[in-house]
Amino acid sequence: MTEKLIRKDENTIEVPIGYKAGMRVPGLIYLNAQLEKFLEPQAVAQVANVSTLPGIVGYSLAMPDIHTGYGFPIGGVAAFDLNEGIISPGGVGYDINCGVRLLRSNLTKQEVLPHIKDLVAAIYANVPSGVGSKGKIKLTPDEQKNVVLKGALWALEQGMGSDSDLEKTESEGMMTGVDETSISEKAYERGRNQMGTLGSGNHFIEIQYVSEIFNEKAAQAFGLFEGQVTVMIHTGSRGLGHQVCTDFLPIMERASKKYGIELYDRELACAPFHSQEAERYFSAMKGAANYAWANRQSIMHLVSESFIAALRGSPSSIGLSLVYDVAHNIAKEETHRVGKRDVRLIVHRKGATRAFPAGHPELPDIYRAVGQPVLIPGDMGRASFILIGTQDAMAETYGSTCHGAGRLLSRHGAIKAAKGRQIWKELLDAGVTVTSAGRGTLAEEMPEAYKNINNVISVVDSARISQKVAMLKPIGVVKG
Amino acid sequence: MEGVEILDVSGDIGLRVTAATKEELFVKAACALFSLITDFEAIEPLESREIALSADSSDDLMVAWLNELIYNFDAFGFLCTDVTINKLSPKHIKATVKGETFDEEKHKRGFLIKAATYHNLKLVCEPSFSSLEIILDI
């Protein structure tokens, strides 16, 4: 099938209408020749399938970290007209508002390195992770309602964070318009003991340092300097979000039949945006997104406490503060330019990060002059990146860019490749202290299981759908 | 585990399960799920739970069944080792599941499974042979 793809320029490939039956718009995949070698035919088919959904506007897009997902590909971005279009849980994923939070500190790599073992151990002890772990924060049913209604603000009200954290969080850490009854009792039960927990799989807390700065002005605005220690937190809405997706897939499948929407993949189940089913899903999704923001805000607090304990420093000398927090599995109502008109669209980002440019009204005052910080984690052995959003992203990708390196090996394949090796020791030799709750997680998540993040970043930077600001290298990692 | 094979999929993990009957397929799929979550042999049947589910089709029932077990583990730490199917029709299942609560001192930590998915789902139920291919989101 791949012979029908059309290379448009060095960074983009078009999936033409007709590649698969029923396509309403073409697909567009951001990919250079190097990454094209890894392009899975099933992921391309998923880009095409998304374009069959009613009300899709422009292109069915995919970012350079594309790989096969459920329904939508991972790395998929699609925008739908509010009146003609749909919302689909498959365009958000099971881990609703999985995202990334970046903290900066007043400390340098040299100051932290002597304490790195204690610091990783303190974070591992303070932030429960892995299969079967329970959080230290227990939520009563009333508190859970506040979590899904208020998001990061709930955590602030519990004394975890400061007021300025909200403006440095996408959507200020709270999507409005949540009806708490749209979330099932089962979802609440799964979320009850999981606030302030990391989860497992690809989730992590990483202690890093700024290894290179590419854009001095933006780095300054974000409070970054070379050699500075930063902390990256990657997790989402935990069991509450997973259950919301599980609950709504059959509901949306029945809705697809009811409204006469032909599905090329069951995981694309969807409903017209203004239908009752869609309203219920969107409300529950927003509640789960708020849970995720409360979770990352809580974890930030637990990380701050860990720094104070391990480094025996004062909060002001350590100086941990929020740079930004982004969602990379979410659907949002946004205004975008289509032709000569500004229109409201429902933008699905599944394994894709919002990348709004300087001057965008949704950005906080502190970042409006430079653009939105975009946080892209790499694998635990290489590097992560901070970028900024651009006007080109607004024009081409509904203000979106990539979300990570993208997997190269399957989990099972990675475990096989790691057999007889000590991944923690290999990482330690490379200067990264690692702790993990699950025995298999380190093997599944080892650096060679992922594509080289540098290739992914070079595509989005060269295509100008976001621009490099700084590179971060890991020195300590806590995995689930 | 006999009749259970792990499928290689990017990012997540799949199961191929074969059984002589449909009832056995539901039992084996449940056991295979928990063998991914922990060391299956270490789970003891200390408590029991009743599960009753309905779905729109046999495919949906299998997905709902595994998701119900995932929910029981994620919300309450319930690890299942023994399943008795009390009633099984194309759209309904009633079962008694026995197991115990996850204890990090006793139980190994395996995969954290978010959900059972419909992605590339294949359920075959013949009179003398049943099989399942299912992808689990990690």
Coordinates of C-alpha atoms in Angstrom, one line a residue, chain A residues 206-475:
Chain A
E206 CA 13.1 12.1 35.5
I207 CA 15.8 14.4 37.1
Q208 CA 17.5 16.1 34.2
Y209 CA 19.8 19.0 33.5
V210 CA 19.8 21.5 30.7
S211 CA 22.5 20.3 28.3
E212 CA 22.1 22.7 25.5
I213 CA 20.1 25.9 24.7
F214 CA 19.1 26.6 21.1
N215 CA 16.9 29.7 21.7
E216 CA 18.3 32.1 24.3
K217 CA 15.2 34.4 24.4
A218 CA 12.7 31.6 25.0
A219 CA 15.0 29.8 27.5
Q220 CA 15.2 33.0 29.5
A221 CA 11.5 33.5 29.5
F222 CA 11.1 29.9 30.7
G223 CA 13.7 30.5 33.4
L224 CA 16.2 28.0 32.0
F225 CA 20.0 28.1 32.0
E226 CA 22.7 25.6 30.9
G227 CA 23.6 23.1 33.6
Q228 CA 20.4 23.7 35.5
V229 CA 18.6 20.8 37.1
T230 CA 15.0 20.2 35.9
V231 CA 12.4 17.5 36.7
M232 CA 10.0 16.0 34.2
I233 CA 6.8 14.2 35.2
H234 CA 5.1 12.1 32.7
T235 CA 1.7 10.5 33.8
G236 CA -2.0 10.9 33.3
S237 CA -5.5 10.3 34.7
R238 CA -4.7 6.8 35.9
G239 CA -7.5 4.2 36.4
L240 CA -10.2 6.9 36.4
G241 CA -9.4 7.9 32.9
H242 CA -8.9 4.4 31.6
Q243 CA -12.3 3.4 32.9
V244 CA -14.0 6.5 31.3
C245 CA -12.6 5.3 27.9
T246 CA -13.6 1.7 28.5
D247 CA -17.2 2.8 29.6
F248 CA -17.8 5.0 26.6
L249 CA -16.5 2.8 23.8
P250 CA -19.7 0.6 23.7
I251 CA -21.9 3.7 24.3
M252 CA -20.2 5.5 21.3
E253 CA -20.5 2.3 19.2
R254 CA -24.2 2.2 19.7
A255 CA -24.3 5.9 19.0
S256 CA -22.4 5.4 15.7
K257 CA -25.1 3.0 14.6
K258 CA -27.9 5.2 15.8
Y259 CA -26.7 8.2 13.9
G260 CA -25.7 6.2 10.8
I261 CA -22.0 6.7 11.0
E262 CA -20.0 4.0 9.1
L263 CA -17.0 2.8 11.1
Y264 CA -13.9 1.4 9.4
D265 CA -12.5 0.4 12.8
R266 CA -14.5 -0.3 16.0
E267 CA -12.1 1.8 18.0
L268 CA -13.2 4.8 16.0
A269 CA -16.6 4.6 17.6
C270 CA -18.0 8.2 17.8
A271 CA -21.0 10.4 18.1
P272 CA -22.1 13.8 16.5
F273 CA -20.6 16.5 18.7
H274 CA -23.9 17.9 19.7
S275 CA -25.6 14.6 20.5
Q276 CA -26.4 13.6 24.1
E277 CA -23.9 10.7 23.9
A278 CA -21.1 13.0 22.8
E279 CA -21.9 15.6 25.5
R280 CA -21.7 12.9 28.2
Y281 CA -18.4 11.6 26.8
F282 CA -16.9 15.1 26.5
S283 CA -18.0 15.9 30.1
A284 CA -16.4 12.7 31.4
M285 CA -13.3 13.2 29.4
K286 CA -12.9 16.7 30.8
G287 CA -13.4 15.4 34.3
A288 CA -10.7 12.7 33.7
A289 CA -8.4 15.4 32.2
N290 CA -8.9 17.4 35.4
Y291 CA -8.0 14.4 37.5
A292 CA -4.8 14.1 35.5
W293 CA -3.9 17.8 36.2
A294 CA -4.6 17.3 39.9
N295 CA -2.4 14.2 39.8
R296 CA 0.6 15.9 38.2
Q297 CA 0.1 18.9 40.5
S298 CA 0.1 16.5 43.5
I299 CA 3.2 14.6 42.2
M300 CA 5.0 17.9 41.8
H301 CA 4.4 18.6 45.5
L302 CA 5.7 15.1 46.5
V303 CA 8.8 15.7 44.3
S304 CA 9.4 19.0 46.0
E305 CA 9.2 17.3 49.4
S306 CA 11.7 14.7 48.2
F307 CA 14.2 17.3 47.1
I308 CA 14.0 19.0 50.5
A309 CA 14.5 15.7 52.3
A310 CA 17.3 14.3 50.1
L311 CA 19.3 17.5 49.7
R312 CA 18.5 18.9 53.2
G313 CA 17.9 22.3 51.6
S314 CA 15.2 24.9 52.1
P315 CA 12.4 25.3 49.5
S316 CA 13.9 28.7 48.4
S317 CA 17.4 27.4 47.9
I318 CA 16.2 24.5 45.9
G319 CA 13.7 26.7 44.1
L320 CA 11.6 24.1 42.3
S321 CA 8.9 25.8 40.3
L322 CA 6.7 25.0 37.4
V323 CA 7.8 25.8 33.8
Y324 CA 4.7 24.3 32.1
D325 CA 2.3 21.4 31.9
V326 CA 1.0 20.0 28.7
A327 CA -1.6 17.4 27.8
H328 CA -0.9 15.0 24.9
N329 CA -4.0 12.8 24.9
I330 CA -7.0 15.1 24.7
A331 CA -9.9 16.6 22.7
K332 CA -10.5 20.3 23.0
E333 CA -12.8 23.0 21.6
E334 CA -10.5 25.6 20.0
T335 CA -10.7 28.4 17.5
H336 CA -8.7 28.0 14.3
R337 CA -8.5 29.7 10.9
V338 CA -10.1 27.7 8.2
G339 CA -10.0 29.5 4.8
K340 CA -10.8 33.1 5.7
R341 CA -12.9 32.4 8.7
D342 CA -12.2 31.7 12.4
V343 CA -14.1 28.6 13.3
R344 CA -14.7 26.6 16.5
L345 CA -13.4 23.1 16.1
I346 CA -13.1 20.0 18.3
V347 CA -9.4 19.1 18.0
H348 CA -8.3 15.6 18.9
R349 CA -4.7 15.2 19.9
K350 CA -3.7 11.6 20.5
G351 CA -0.1 11.4 21.3
A352 CA 0.4 15.0 20.1
T353 CA 1.1 18.2 22.0
R354 CA -0.5 21.6 21.7
A355 CA 2.0 24.1 20.3
F356 CA 0.4 27.6 20.3
P357 CA 2.5 30.5 19.0
A358 CA 3.5 33.8 20.6
G359 CA 0.5 36.1 20.9
H360 CA -2.1 33.4 21.2
P361 CA -4.9 34.6 23.5
E362 CA -5.0 31.3 25.4
L363 CA -1.3 31.7 26.6
P364 CA -0.5 33.3 30.0
D365 CA 1.0 36.8 30.0
I366 CA 4.4 35.4 31.0
Y367 CA 4.8 33.3 27.9
R368 CA 2.6 35.3 25.4
A369 CA 5.6 37.2 24.0
V370 CA 7.6 34.0 23.2
G371 CA 5.0 31.2 22.7
Q372 CA 3.9 28.1 24.5
P373 CA 6.4 25.8 26.1
V374 CA 6.2 22.4 24.4
L375 CA 7.5 19.5 26.4
I376 CA 8.7 16.4 24.6
P377 CA 10.1 13.5 26.6
G378 CA 12.6 11.1 25.0
D379 CA 13.7 7.7 26.2
M380 CA 15.5 7.5 29.6
G381 CA 18.9 7.1 28.1
R382 CA 19.1 9.9 25.6
A383 CA 17.4 13.3 26.0
S384 CA 14.2 15.3 26.2
F385 CA 13.4 18.6 24.5
I386 CA 11.7 21.9 25.2
L387 CA 10.3 23.6 22.2
I388 CA 8.0 26.6 21.5
G389 CA 4.8 26.7 19.5
T390 CA 4.7 28.5 16.2
Q391 CA 2.4 30.3 13.7
D392 CA 3.2 27.5 11.2
A393 CA 1.7 25.0 13.7
M394 CA -1.5 27.2 13.8
A395 CA -1.6 27.3 10.0
E396 CA -0.8 23.6 9.3
T397 CA -1.5 21.4 12.3
Y398 CA -4.2 23.1 14.4
G399 CA -1.4 24.2 16.7
S400 CA 0.0 20.8 17.3
T401 CA 3.3 18.9 17.3
C402 CA 4.8 15.6 18.3
H403 CA 4.7 14.1 21.8
G404 CA 7.7 11.8 22.2
A405 CA 10.2 9.5 20.5
G406 CA 7.8 6.8 19.5
R407 CA 8.4 3.1 20.1
L408 CA 10.6 1.0 17.9
L409 CA 10.5 -2.4 19.6
S410 CA 7.3 -4.0 21.0
R411 CA 7.3 -4.5 24.8
H412 CA 7.8 -8.2 24.3
G413 CA 10.5 -7.6 21.7
A414 CA 12.3 -5.3 24.1
I415 CA 12.2 -7.8 27.0
K416 CA 13.7 -10.4 24.6
A417 CA 16.4 -8.0 23.5
A418 CA 17.2 -7.2 27.2
K419 CA 17.6 -10.9 28.2
G420 CA 20.8 -11.5 30.1
R421 CA 21.5 -7.8 30.3
Q422 CA 21.3 -5.4 33.3
I423 CA 19.6 -2.4 31.9
W424 CA 19.9 -0.4 35.2
K425 CA 23.7 -1.0 35.2
E426 CA 24.0 0.0 31.5
L427 CA 22.2 3.2 32.3
L428 CA 24.3 3.8 35.5
D429 CA 27.4 3.5 33.4
A430 CA 26.0 6.1 31.1
G431 CA 25.4 8.4 34.0
V432 CA 21.7 7.8 34.7
T433 CA 20.6 6.4 38.1
V434 CA 17.4 4.4 37.7
T435 CA 14.8 2.9 40.0
S436 CA 11.8 0.9 38.9
A437 CA 8.8 -0.7 40.7
G438 CA 8.2 -3.4 38.1
R439 CA 11.0 -5.9 37.3
G440 CA 10.2 -6.0 33.6
T441 CA 9.6 -2.2 33.1
L442 CA 13.2 -1.3 32.6
A443 CA 13.6 -3.8 29.9
E444 CA 10.4 -2.8 28.1
E445 CA 11.4 0.9 28.4
M446 CA 15.1 0.6 27.6
P447 CA 16.5 3.3 25.3
E448 CA 16.8 1.1 22.2
A449 CA 13.0 0.3 22.5
Y450 CA 12.5 3.8 21.2
K451 CA 13.3 5.7 18.1
N452 CA 16.0 8.4 18.4
I453 CA 14.2 11.5 19.7
N454 CA 16.7 13.7 17.8
N455 CA 15.2 12.5 14.5
V456 CA 11.6 13.3 15.6
I457 CA 12.6 16.7 16.9
S458 CA 14.5 17.5 13.7
V459 CA 11.3 16.9 11.7
V460 CA 9.1 19.2 13.7
D461 CA 11.8 21.8 14.0
S462 CA 12.6 21.7 10.3
A463 CA 8.9 21.8 9.3
R464 CA 8.6 24.7 11.8
I465 CA 5.5 23.3 13.6
S466 CA 7.5 24.0 16.7
Q467 CA 11.0 25.2 17.4
K468 CA 13.8 23.9 19.6
V469 CA 14.5 25.8 22.8
A470 CA 16.6 23.5 24.9
M471 CA 17.8 19.9 25.3
L472 CA 17.5 18.1 28.7
K473 CA 19.6 15.1 29.6
P474 CA 18.6 12.6 32.3
I475 CA 20.7 11.9 35.5

